[in-house]
Tab-separated table of C-alpha atoms in Angstrom:
chain	number	residue	atom	x	y	z
A	1	UNK	CA	15.666	24.008	14.983
A	2	UNK	CA	14.170	23.348	11.459
A	3	UNK	CA	11.043	21.083	10.713
A	4	UNK	CA	13.285	19.309	8.386
A	5	UNK	CA	15.814	18.401	10.935
A	6	UNK	CA	16.020	14.676	11.315
A	7	UNK	CA	16.093	14.172	14.875
A	8	UNK	CA	12.923	16.569	15.596
A	9	UNK	CA	9.577	15.138	15.488
A	10	UNK	CA	7.584	16.288	12.821
A	11	UNK	CA	4.860	18.575	13.648
A	12	UNK	CA	2.945	18.526	10.290
A	13	UNK	CA	-0.442	17.178	10.034
A	14	UNK	CA	-2.484	16.916	6.938
A	15	UNK	CA	-2.424	20.476	6.608
A	16	UNK	CA	-1.202	22.049	3.496
A	17	UNK	CA	2.781	21.774	3.664
A	18	UNK	CA	4.185	25.186	3.027
A	19	UNK	CA	6.145	25.828	-0.011
A	20	UNK	CA	9.285	26.570	1.938
A	21	UNK	CA	9.234	23.059	3.536
A	22	UNK	CA	8.566	21.154	0.233
A	23	UNK	CA	12.192	20.216	-0.815
A	24	UNK	CA	11.945	16.549	-1.796
A	25	UNK	CA	12.242	15.312	-5.253
A	26	UNK	CA	10.847	12.562	-7.290
A	27	UNK	CA	14.331	10.560	-6.375
A	28	UNK	CA	13.130	10.876	-2.753
A	29	UNK	CA	9.755	9.439	-3.566
A	30	UNK	CA	11.485	6.479	-5.514
A	31	UNK	CA	13.740	5.820	-2.284
A	32	UNK	CA	10.478	5.902	-0.035
A	33	UNK	CA	8.567	3.473	-2.400
A	34	UNK	CA	11.278	1.122	-3.255
A	35	UNK	CA	12.570	1.423	0.240
A	36	UNK	CA	9.084	0.314	1.521
A	37	UNK	CA	8.863	-2.766	-0.633
A	38	UNK	CA	12.548	-3.886	-0.962
A	39	UNK	CA	12.192	-5.953	1.947
A	40	UNK	CA	11.614	-9.437	3.344
A	41	UNK	CA	8.105	-8.863	3.378
A	42	UNK	CA	8.019	-8.533	-0.601
A	43	UNK	CA	10.197	-11.677	-0.748
A	44	UNK	CA	7.709	-13.411	1.436
A	45	UNK	CA	4.765	-12.328	-1.362
A	46	UNK	CA	7.115	-13.470	-3.965
A	47	UNK	CA	6.928	-17.373	-2.561
A	48	UNK	CA	3.343	-17.487	-2.911
A	49	UNK	CA	2.970	-18.787	-6.320
A	50	UNK	CA	5.070	-21.420	-5.400
A	51	UNK	CA	2.670	-21.999	-2.141
A	52	UNK	CA	0.040	-22.112	-4.598
A	53	UNK	CA	1.472	-24.782	-6.352
A	54	UNK	CA	2.594	-23.016	-9.509
A	55	UNK	CA	5.854	-23.749	-11.527
A	56	UNK	CA	8.541	-21.492	-11.637
A	57	UNK	CA	7.607	-20.286	-15.189
A	58	UNK	CA	4.204	-19.732	-14.312
A	59	UNK	CA	5.193	-17.740	-11.182
A	60	UNK	CA	7.418	-15.619	-12.968
A	61	UNK	CA	4.699	-14.564	-15.501
A	62	UNK	CA	2.242	-14.091	-12.680
A	63	UNK	CA	4.425	-11.646	-10.602
A	64	UNK	CA	5.629	-9.591	-13.626
A	65	UNK	CA	1.668	-9.215	-14.811
A	66	UNK	CA	0.647	-8.511	-11.190
A	67	UNK	CA	3.464	-5.858	-10.582
A	68	UNK	CA	3.353	-4.278	-13.981
A	69	UNK	CA	-0.331	-3.673	-13.903
A	70	UNK	CA	-0.465	-2.560	-10.440
A	71	UNK	CA	2.225	-0.089	-11.170
A	72	UNK	CA	0.254	1.587	-14.115
A	73	UNK	CA	-2.760	1.843	-12.048
A	74	UNK	CA	-0.729	3.423	-9.301
A	75	UNK	CA	1.567	5.734	-11.089
A	76	UNK	CA	-0.702	8.999	-11.339
A	77	UNK	CA	-1.633	8.655	-7.741
A	78	UNK	CA	1.646	10.125	-6.971
A	79	UNK	CA	0.512	13.395	-8.461
A	80	UNK	CA	-2.109	14.527	-5.678
A	81	UNK	CA	0.838	15.131	-3.169
A	82	UNK	CA	2.625	17.790	-5.164
A	83	UNK	CA	-0.555	19.145	-6.340
A	84	UNK	CA	-2.303	19.626	-2.917
A	85	UNK	CA	0.608	19.668	-0.410
A	86	UNK	CA	-1.573	16.865	1.389
A	87	UNK	CA	-2.018	13.340	1.977
A	88	UNK	CA	-4.408	11.284	-0.575
A	89	UNK	CA	-7.174	10.659	1.534
A	90	UNK	CA	-7.530	14.542	1.921
A	91	UNK	CA	-7.229	15.124	-1.786
A	92	UNK	CA	-9.904	12.202	-2.313
A	93	UNK	CA	-12.224	14.780	-0.906
A	94	UNK	CA	-12.421	16.513	-4.105
A	95	UNK	CA	-14.190	13.537	-5.637
A	96	UNK	CA	-15.967	12.045	-2.804
A	97	UNK	CA	-16.435	15.084	-0.652
A	98	UNK	CA	-14.789	16.364	2.410
A	99	UNK	CA	-16.821	14.089	4.663
A	100	UNK	CA	-16.612	11.124	1.805
A	101	UNK	CA	-12.588	11.280	2.064
A	102	UNK	CA	-13.343	9.138	4.869
A	103	UNK	CA	-13.190	6.222	2.244
A	104	UNK	CA	-9.713	6.738	1.789
A	105	UNK	CA	-8.730	6.887	5.322
A	106	UNK	CA	-10.668	3.341	5.811
A	107	UNK	CA	-8.657	1.892	2.793
A	108	UNK	CA	-5.410	3.320	4.249
A	109	UNK	CA	-6.009	1.754	7.747
A	110	UNK	CA	-6.616	-1.644	6.274
A	111	UNK	CA	-3.759	-1.505	4.149
A	112	UNK	CA	-1.451	-0.288	7.094
A	113	UNK	CA	-2.458	-2.871	9.416
A	114	UNK	CA	-2.197	-5.882	6.696
A	115	UNK	CA	1.635	-4.536	5.602
A	116	UNK	CA	2.730	-3.500	9.049
A	117	UNK	CA	1.781	-7.065	10.502
A	118	UNK	CA	3.371	-8.899	7.386
A	119	UNK	CA	6.713	-6.799	8.171
A	120	UNK	CA	6.666	-7.633	11.690
A	121	UNK	CA	5.855	-11.339	11.296
A	122	UNK	CA	8.207	-12.131	8.806
A	123	UNK	CA	11.054	-9.959	10.318
A	124	UNK	CA	10.406	-11.582	13.776
A	125	UNK	CA	10.286	-14.908	12.508
A	126	UNK	CA	13.561	-14.503	10.242
A	127	UNK	CA	15.376	-13.165	13.417
A	128	UNK	CA	14.285	-15.869	15.944
A	129	UNK	CA	14.912	-18.672	13.112
A	130	UNK	CA	18.255	-17.447	12.589
A	131	UNK	CA	19.113	-17.200	16.385
A	132	UNK	CA	17.770	-20.767	16.776
A	133	UNK	CA	20.218	-21.965	14.222
A	134	UNK	CA	23.215	-19.995	15.364
A	135	UNK	CA	22.853	-19.959	19.051
A	136	UNK	CA	20.309	-22.758	19.536
A	137	UNK	CA	17.938	-20.070	20.924
A	138	UNK	CA	14.223	-21.946	21.498
A	139	UNK	CA	11.661	-20.844	18.747
A	140	UNK	CA	8.561	-20.915	20.652
A	141	UNK	CA	5.582	-18.624	21.020
A	142	UNK	CA	7.535	-16.551	23.976
A	143	UNK	CA	10.521	-15.820	21.911
A	144	UNK	CA	8.590	-14.921	18.775
A	145	UNK	CA	6.306	-12.704	20.967
A	146	UNK	CA	9.393	-10.682	22.173
A	147	UNK	CA	10.763	-10.283	18.631
A	148	UNK	CA	7.313	-9.014	17.467
A	149	UNK	CA	6.886	-6.749	20.424
A	150	UNK	CA	10.451	-5.394	20.274
A	151	UNK	CA	10.473	-4.804	16.464
A	152	UNK	CA	6.928	-3.247	16.492
A	153	UNK	CA	8.102	-0.671	19.144
A	154	UNK	CA	11.082	0.092	17.233
A	155	UNK	CA	9.096	0.820	14.065
A	156	UNK	CA	6.637	2.940	15.892
A	157	UNK	CA	9.378	5.178	17.291
A	158	UNK	CA	10.612	5.887	13.797
A	159	UNK	CA	7.162	6.893	12.726
A	160	UNK	CA	6.673	9.257	15.594
A	161	UNK	CA	9.646	11.068	14.622
A	162	UNK	CA	8.211	11.489	10.899
A	163	UNK	CA	8.975	11.815	7.276
A	164	UNK	CA	12.958	12.699	7.724
A	165	UNK	CA	13.456	9.710	10.025
A	166	UNK	CA	11.664	7.574	7.201
A	167	UNK	CA	13.894	9.062	4.689
A	168	UNK	CA	17.135	8.237	6.778
A	169	UNK	CA	15.818	4.587	7.222
A	170	UNK	CA	14.807	4.229	3.254
A	171	UNK	CA	18.360	5.772	2.436
A	172	UNK	CA	19.878	2.937	4.054
A	173	UNK	CA	17.346	0.290	2.873
A	174	UNK	CA	17.470	0.960	-0.737
A	175	UNK	CA	21.075	0.210	-1.021
A	176	UNK	CA	21.768	-2.257	1.538
A	177	UNK	CA	18.815	-4.479	1.053
A	178	UNK	CA	19.231	-4.724	-2.679
A	179	UNK	CA	22.939	-5.483	-2.075
A	180	UNK	CA	22.074	-8.191	0.388
A	181	UNK	CA	19.296	-9.647	-2.105
A	182	UNK	CA	21.921	-9.903	-4.805
A	183	UNK	CA	24.370	-11.666	-2.639
A	184	UNK	CA	21.585	-14.153	-2.411
A	185	UNK	CA	22.444	-15.191	-5.909
A	186	UNK	CA	25.565	-16.704	-4.795
A	187	UNK	CA	24.005	-18.272	-1.766
A	188	UNK	CA	21.107	-20.200	-4.018
A	189	UNK	CA	22.833	-20.149	-7.422
A	190	UNK	CA	23.947	-23.660	-7.163
A	191	UNK	CA	20.453	-25.663	-6.020
A	192	UNK	CA	18.142	-23.382	-8.051
A	193	UNK	CA	16.564	-25.227	-10.994
A	194	UNK	CA	14.441	-23.192	-13.370
A	195	UNK	CA	12.579	-25.984	-14.720
A	196	UNK	CA	10.748	-26.659	-11.387
A	197	UNK	CA	7.404	-27.611	-12.172
A	198	UNK	CA	5.398	-27.100	-9.161
A	199	UNK	CA	2.046	-29.244	-8.260
A	200	UNK	CA	-0.235	-27.706	-10.722
A	201	UNK	CA	0.359	-27.396	-14.302
A	202	UNK	CA	-1.097	-25.475	-17.090
A	203	UNK	CA	-4.343	-27.217	-18.186
A	204	UNK	CA	-4.935	-29.008	-14.937
A	205	UNK	CA	-7.794	-27.802	-12.909
A	206	UNK	CA	-7.081	-25.193	-10.502
A	207	UNK	CA	-4.295	-23.780	-12.655
A	208	UNK	CA	-6.057	-20.694	-13.533
A	209	UNK	CA	-7.437	-19.928	-10.057
A	210	UNK	CA	-3.818	-20.270	-8.626
A	211	UNK	CA	-2.174	-18.066	-11.408
A	212	UNK	CA	-4.799	-15.264	-10.931
A	213	UNK	CA	-4.695	-15.737	-7.209
A	214	UNK	CA	-0.803	-15.384	-7.455
A	215	UNK	CA	-0.913	-12.450	-9.732
A	216	UNK	CA	-3.596	-10.778	-7.330
A	217	UNK	CA	-1.261	-11.217	-4.421
A	218	UNK	CA	1.784	-9.532	-6.335
A	219	UNK	CA	-0.314	-6.695	-7.512
A	220	UNK	CA	-1.459	-6.156	-3.900
A	221	UNK	CA	1.924	-4.701	-3.379
A	222	UNK	CA	1.901	-1.533	-5.620
A	223	UNK	CA	-1.774	-1.276	-5.185
A	224	UNK	CA	-1.286	-0.889	-1.380
A	225	UNK	CA	0.576	2.313	-2.133
A	226	UNK	CA	-2.567	4.050	-3.714
A	227	UNK	CA	-3.597	5.836	-0.301
A	228	UNK	CA	-0.111	6.373	0.764
A	229	UNK	CA	1.764	7.972	-1.898
A	230	UNK	CA	0.498	11.606	-0.844
A	231	UNK	CA	2.158	11.111	2.675
A	232	UNK	CA	5.567	11.534	1.156
A	233	UNK	CA	4.787	13.273	-2.453
A	234	UNK	CA	3.364	16.114	-0.676
A	235	UNK	CA	6.888	17.462	0.217
A	236	UNK	CA	7.611	17.716	-3.312
A	237	UNK	CA	7.247	21.162	-5.396
A	238	UNK	CA	3.827	21.564	-7.080
A	239	UNK	CA	5.877	22.652	-10.208
A	240	UNK	CA	7.630	19.461	-10.566
A	241	UNK	CA	7.067	17.721	-13.909
A	242	UNK	CA	4.464	15.174	-13.641
A	243	UNK	CA	6.054	12.738	-15.821
A	244	UNK	CA	8.918	12.434	-13.365
A	245	UNK	CA	6.891	11.769	-10.724
A	246	UNK	CA	4.829	8.928	-12.133
A	247	UNK	CA	8.340	7.709	-13.595
A	248	UNK	CA	9.467	7.808	-10.089
A	249	UNK	CA	6.175	5.419	-8.875
A	250	UNK	CA	6.717	3.151	-11.930
A	251	UNK	CA	10.546	2.445	-11.767
A	252	UNK	CA	10.410	2.210	-7.942
A	253	UNK	CA	7.794	-0.966	-8.574
A	254	UNK	CA	9.705	-2.281	-11.518
A	255	UNK	CA	12.688	-2.304	-9.064
A	256	UNK	CA	10.841	-4.660	-6.551
A	257	UNK	CA	11.345	-7.498	-8.840
A	258	UNK	CA	14.627	-7.882	-6.902
A	259	UNK	CA	12.767	-8.990	-3.632
A	260	UNK	CA	9.854	-10.646	-5.482
A	261	UNK	CA	12.359	-12.763	-7.593
A	262	UNK	CA	14.542	-13.751	-4.352
A	263	UNK	CA	11.312	-14.826	-2.826
A	264	UNK	CA	10.109	-16.883	-5.830
A	265	UNK	CA	13.529	-18.464	-6.324
A	266	UNK	CA	14.365	-19.549	-2.622
A	267	UNK	CA	10.748	-20.882	-2.400
A	268	UNK	CA	11.293	-23.128	-5.217
A	269	UNK	CA	14.427	-24.451	-3.691
A	270	UNK	CA	12.731	-24.850	-0.549
A	271	UNK	CA	9.644	-26.995	-2.088
A	272	UNK	CA	12.330	-29.502	-3.437
A	273	UNK	CA	14.993	-29.458	-0.593
A	274	UNK	CA	12.331	-28.963	2.552
A	275	UNK	CA	9.052	-29.474	1.116
A	276	UNK	CA	7.474	-30.112	4.701
A	277	UNK	CA	7.696	-26.218	5.152
A	278	UNK	CA	6.141	-25.602	2.043
A	279	UNK	CA	3.643	-28.167	3.259
A	280	UNK	CA	3.220	-25.842	6.352
A	281	UNK	CA	3.144	-22.746	4.354
A	282	UNK	CA	6.250	-21.709	6.409
A	283	UNK	CA	8.433	-19.841	3.735
A	284	UNK	CA	10.393	-18.365	6.165
A	285	UNK	CA	11.435	-21.283	8.219
A	286	UNK	CA	12.110	-23.070	5.090
A	287	UNK	CA	14.470	-20.488	3.896
A	288	UNK	CA	16.535	-20.523	6.915
A	289	UNK	CA	16.575	-24.088	6.707
A	290	UNK	CA	18.218	-24.521	3.200
A	291	UNK	CA	20.347	-21.114	3.562
A	292	UNK	CA	24.159	-21.501	3.916
A	293	UNK	CA	25.494	-20.611	7.340
A	294	UNK	CA	27.289	-17.667	6.030
A	295	UNK	CA	23.954	-16.105	4.746
A	296	UNK	CA	22.496	-16.095	8.379
A	297	UNK	CA	23.830	-12.666	8.716
A	298	UNK	CA	22.264	-11.215	5.520
A	299	UNK	CA	19.130	-12.845	6.197
A	300	UNK	CA	18.786	-10.729	9.656
A	301	UNK	CA	20.230	-7.650	7.991
A	302	UNK	CA	17.273	-7.896	5.243
A	303	UNK	CA	14.540	-8.796	7.966
A	304	UNK	CA	15.962	-5.559	10.177
A	305	UNK	CA	16.428	-3.125	7.615
A	306	UNK	CA	13.660	-4.242	5.284
A	307	UNK	CA	11.019	-4.645	8.308
A	308	UNK	CA	11.700	-0.891	9.402
A	309	UNK	CA	11.267	0.220	5.972
A	310	UNK	CA	8.068	-1.566	5.145
A	311	UNK	CA	6.422	-1.340	8.643
A	312	UNK	CA	7.380	2.314	8.838
A	313	UNK	CA	5.938	3.421	5.374
A	314	UNK	CA	2.873	1.552	6.359
A	315	UNK	CA	2.392	2.921	9.742
A	316	UNK	CA	3.416	6.584	9.110
A	317	UNK	CA	0.664	7.188	6.799
A	318	UNK	CA	-2.328	5.845	8.678
A	319	UNK	CA	-1.237	7.811	11.865
A	320	UNK	CA	-0.798	10.890	9.551
A	321	UNK	CA	-4.693	10.313	8.324
A	322	UNK	CA	-6.337	9.281	11.400
A	323	UNK	CA	-5.128	12.694	13.092
A	324	UNK	CA	-6.962	14.589	10.400
A	325	UNK	CA	-9.973	12.621	11.402
A	326	UNK	CA	-9.818	14.268	14.772
A	327	UNK	CA	-7.507	17.017	14.517
A	328	UNK	CA	-8.706	18.633	18.016
A	329	UNK	CA	-8.316	15.439	19.699
A	330	UNK	CA	-5.032	13.920	18.244
A	331	UNK	CA	-1.865	15.047	16.770
A	332	UNK	CA	-0.033	13.084	14.002
A	333	UNK	CA	2.538	11.579	16.675
A	334	UNK	CA	-0.422	10.865	18.952
A	335	UNK	CA	-2.540	9.217	16.355
A	336	UNK	CA	0.512	7.087	15.290
A	337	UNK	CA	0.855	5.799	18.758
A	338	UNK	CA	-2.890	4.800	18.824
A	339	UNK	CA	-2.850	2.975	15.676
A	340	UNK	CA	0.543	1.544	16.444
A	341	UNK	CA	-0.906	0.016	19.637
A	342	UNK	CA	-4.030	-1.317	17.886
A	343	UNK	CA	-1.803	-2.879	15.066
A	344	UNK	CA	0.500	-4.638	17.618
A	345	UNK	CA	-2.712	-6.203	19.215
A	346	UNK	CA	-3.730	-7.352	15.928
A	347	UNK	CA	-0.238	-8.541	15.115
A	348	UNK	CA	-0.379	-10.963	18.348
A	349	UNK	CA	-3.757	-12.090	17.651
A	350	UNK	CA	-3.363	-12.799	14.011
A	351	UNK	CA	0.034	-14.738	14.280
A	352	UNK	CA	-1.153	-16.768	17.105
A	353	UNK	CA	-4.852	-17.587	16.213
A	354	UNK	CA	-5.047	-17.730	12.398
A	355	UNK	CA	-3.332	-19.380	9.281
A	356	UNK	CA	-1.017	-16.629	8.237
A	357	UNK	CA	-0.506	-17.572	4.499
A	358	UNK	CA	-4.417	-17.799	4.000
A	359	UNK	CA	-5.097	-14.732	5.931
A	360	UNK	CA	-2.433	-12.585	4.237
A	361	UNK	CA	-3.573	-13.613	0.620
A	362	UNK	CA	-7.453	-13.184	1.390
A	363	UNK	CA	-6.546	-9.621	3.019
A	364	UNK	CA	-4.686	-8.602	-0.062
A	365	UNK	CA	-7.016	-9.818	-2.621
A	366	UNK	CA	-9.671	-7.885	-0.591
A	367	UNK	CA	-7.825	-4.868	-0.320
A	368	UNK	CA	-7.235	-4.633	-4.066
A	369	UNK	CA	-11.048	-5.069	-4.857
A	370	UNK	CA	-11.802	-2.133	-2.570
A	371	UNK	CA	-8.819	0.054	-3.318
A	372	UNK	CA	-8.462	-0.535	-6.954
A	373	UNK	CA	-12.077	1.229	-7.775
A	374	UNK	CA	-11.202	4.091	-5.524
A	375	UNK	CA	-7.757	4.844	-7.445
A	376	UNK	CA	-9.816	4.442	-10.664
A	377	UNK	CA	-12.390	7.270	-9.752
A	378	UNK	CA	-9.544	9.349	-8.410
A	379	UNK	CA	-7.531	9.138	-11.814
A	380	UNK	CA	-10.629	9.720	-13.784
A	381	UNK	CA	-11.571	13.007	-11.418
A	382	UNK	CA	-7.809	14.048	-12.025
A	383	UNK	CA	-8.215	13.754	-15.790
A	384	UNK	CA	-11.681	15.507	-15.808
A	385	UNK	CA	-10.363	18.405	-13.376
A	386	UNK	CA	-7.213	18.742	-15.576
A	387	UNK	CA	-5.352	18.496	-12.435
A	388	UNK	CA	-6.819	21.877	-10.959
A	389	UNK	CA	-7.503	21.684	-7.305
A	390	UNK	CA	-8.210	24.072	-4.467
A	391	UNK	CA	-6.144	22.926	-1.559
A	392	UNK	CA	-7.648	25.369	0.640
A	393	UNK	CA	-11.020	23.943	0.375
A	394	UNK	CA	-9.719	20.303	0.756
A	395	UNK	CA	-8.718	21.102	4.219
A	396	UNK	CA	-12.488	22.250	5.276
A	397	UNK	CA	-13.253	19.098	7.364
A	398	UNK	CA	-9.773	19.243	9.098
A	399	UNK	CA	-10.473	22.974	10.304
A	400	UNK	CA	-14.077	22.143	11.468
A	401	UNK	CA	-15.605	24.279	8.865
A	402	UNK	CA	-18.385	23.722	6.239
A	403	UNK	CA	-18.924	24.635	2.840
A	404	UNK	CA	-16.335	25.189	-0.194
A	405	UNK	CA	-15.933	23.799	-3.473
A	406	UNK	CA	-16.006	20.361	-2.362
A	407	UNK	CA	-18.813	20.321	0.208
A	408	UNK	CA	-21.473	18.921	-2.645
A	409	UNK	CA	-24.174	17.338	-0.354
A	410	UNK	CA	-23.273	18.071	3.446
A	411	UNK	CA	-19.944	16.937	2.710
A	412	UNK	CA	-20.535	13.871	0.414
A	413	UNK	CA	-20.318	13.534	-3.415
A	414	UNK	CA	-22.755	10.837	-4.058
A	415	UNK	CA	-20.915	10.654	-7.959
A	416	UNK	CA	-17.677	9.150	-6.673
A	417	UNK	CA	-19.347	7.362	-3.574
A	418	UNK	CA	-22.128	6.159	-5.996
A	419	UNK	CA	-19.463	4.783	-8.382
A	420	UNK	CA	-17.310	3.236	-5.469
A	421	UNK	CA	-19.718	1.482	-3.094
A	422	UNK	CA	-21.395	-0.623	-5.870
A	423	UNK	CA	-18.150	-1.436	-7.416
A	424	UNK	CA	-16.452	-2.619	-4.576
A	425	UNK	CA	-19.337	-4.757	-3.246
A	426	UNK	CA	-19.749	-6.445	-6.608
A	427	UNK	CA	-16.135	-6.737	-7.224
A	428	UNK	CA	-16.193	-8.655	-3.834
A	429	UNK	CA	-19.017	-10.730	-4.748
A	430	UNK	CA	-16.741	-11.974	-7.862
A	431	UNK	CA	-13.573	-12.846	-5.507
A	432	UNK	CA	-12.683	-16.705	-5.716
A	433	UNK	CA	-9.945	-17.858	-3.511
A	434	UNK	CA	-10.789	-21.672	-3.081
A	435	UNK	CA	-10.686	-22.492	0.670
A	436	UNK	CA	-10.352	-18.974	1.729
A	437	UNK	CA	-12.939	-16.501	0.399
A	438	UNK	CA	-15.538	-17.152	-2.409
A	439	UNK	CA	-18.119	-14.406	-3.128
A	440	UNK	CA	-21.738	-15.266	-4.210
A	441	UNK	CA	-20.873	-14.847	-7.859
A	442	UNK	CA	-17.300	-16.435	-7.471
A	443	UNK	CA	-18.164	-19.467	-9.537
A	444	UNK	CA	-19.576	-17.957	-12.277
A	445	UNK	CA	-16.245	-18.044	-14.362
A	446	UNK	CA	-15.312	-21.712	-13.977
A	447	UNK	CA	-13.690	-20.987	-10.842
A	448	UNK	CA	-11.588	-18.182	-12.066
A	449	UNK	CA	-11.503	-14.824	-10.097
A	450	UNK	CA	-12.533	-12.006	-12.210
A	451	UNK	CA	-13.018	-9.555	-9.558
A	452	UNK	CA	-10.461	-7.003	-10.426
A	453	UNK	CA	-11.667	-6.527	-14.335
A	454	UNK	CA	-15.414	-6.351	-12.879
A	455	UNK	CA	-14.452	-3.585	-10.316
A	456	UNK	CA	-12.323	-1.879	-12.293
A	457	UNK	CA	-14.690	-1.545	-15.354
A	458	UNK	CA	-17.677	-0.897	-13.241
A	459	UNK	CA	-16.118	1.734	-11.416
A	460	UNK	CA	-15.136	3.558	-14.564
A	461	UNK	CA	-18.352	3.299	-16.324
A	462	UNK	CA	-20.602	4.204	-13.345
A	463	UNK	CA	-18.311	7.173	-12.314
A	464	UNK	CA	-18.378	8.611	-15.833
A	465	UNK	CA	-21.955	7.839	-16.480
A	466	UNK	CA	-22.942	9.792	-13.102
A	467	UNK	CA	-20.821	13.026	-14.156
A	468	UNK	CA	-22.630	12.887	-17.269
A	469	UNK	CA	-26.172	12.558	-15.774
A	470	UNK	CA	-25.414	14.610	-12.809
A	471	UNK	CA	-22.732	17.182	-13.771
A	472	UNK	CA	-20.313	18.612	-10.858
A	473	UNK	CA	-20.647	22.196	-10.030
A	474	UNK	CA	-18.504	24.362	-12.272
A	475	UNK	CA	-16.629	25.781	-9.329
A	476	UNK	CA	-14.634	22.514	-8.898
A	477	UNK	CA	-13.195	22.839	-12.346
A	478	UNK	CA	-11.350	26.141	-11.551
A	479	UNK	CA	-10.101	28.187	-14.585
A	480	UNK	CA	-10.437	25.149	-16.975
A	481	UNK	CA	-14.020	24.774	-16.507
A	482	UNK	CA	-15.318	22.679	-19.181
A	483	UNK	CA	-18.915	21.646	-17.981
A	484	UNK	CA	-22.246	22.445	-19.676
A	485	UNK	CA	-24.381	25.175	-18.908
A	486	UNK	CA	-26.597	23.131	-16.571
A	487	UNK	CA	-23.600	22.563	-14.272
A	488	UNK	CA	-23.093	26.345	-13.972
A	489	UNK	CA	-23.775	26.734	-10.125
A	490	UNK	CA	-22.110	28.883	-7.520
A	491	UNK	CA	-19.669	27.157	-4.915
A	492	UNK	CA	-22.145	24.994	-2.653
A	493	UNK	CA	-22.165	27.044	0.402
A	494	UNK	CA	-20.025	29.841	2.097
A	495	UNK	CA	-17.267	28.387	4.584
A	496	UNK	CA	-18.646	28.584	8.236
A	497	UNK	CA	-17.073	26.983	11.301
A	498	UNK	CA	-18.919	24.145	12.562
A	499	UNK	CA	-20.363	24.479	16.273
């Protein structure tokens, strides 16, 4: 049976995908990204500006700003998979060292847990809430817990089978979810009021803090894909035009305005018709309370289809990457099960022990603050190397070997790490989420969160400065070497198998 057969469990880990198996297209990448975002979870993120107190108009600006900025940062990250035939964490070894790539693995783990949990929570809440109104099913911790558990296990099974099953799910998700969200126009067109004023107007104290916080939450959606794009793009042939790949990433994120604005529009209606739900930060419950009876089935379908897509894309990539950290102990499927079980535990603890809106918004901003500088370093490295990499030497750690072009200093490249570590830490120090997380310097800008420009600018300046002060070995530039004579050094160590 072929590796590409949809009913066969995918056996590939993070090793380079053979050319014969690389049959995906940029449109497949579009479907995976959009399918993973065109979900009820993204609609929940779209409700956050209203939960923060913004007007409808200000909320639109915040969402558009966050999504477009995040998409522009994300787009080049789609190139690493086709170039190297592996995931982005392994590709990052070219700039962080074959051991330093663990930074990307750590970021993908945090992101996967956050968005897998969000998909299970939102889908489970929608299903149980709909069942309560339709069939008078009790909405308590027991019923919610059963819904979360069954849904999480279903996503886990899809992820174990691998990329072909995910593509099959996303083929359905892209079309079905879009139609169901558009159907919501007819369900909520009547009560919608575009003049919704919110509770925090422009010029009032706290407006800019709420606006930037909402933009960062929206931005977290595209940025969250940074560590995952290579999971799917590695199946795209390397000769595919780069502009087509980046365009697929950009348009997939622009298309997410559909679920974002569905969440925003319905949240304003909930705020007017059922304000107690907004006060309790319970957008899903409010949506079910205001929905026409005929729209319950579409809501449940959105919850099921979208939850499978979002949860699947998050969990699949992390299982893939974790298997590469212990290739002799865990296959991709085994690592997926391990991460899935840990995530399910987190889902239950997080849902029944913490404030979900505050926890999710804090986690989203922290993910952006740590992931954005990593992405910037990767993109600058891609430009400096003119897109040239040695895929075989990127696999040194996976094969249990030492040496190669990306060995640097015992497997660590302190140019990339030296830029990322202080950028992430200083960025965290400037985070300002009132009532949730305020860094050491979070109040320096009058209560406005300036962590993103700080961390992005610092990462770019530090990385370019370190490359200038400490030129990398000429070997990493391949046939397009442009380094100075002082960088003329041989490959840092011959390959050898670690004992």
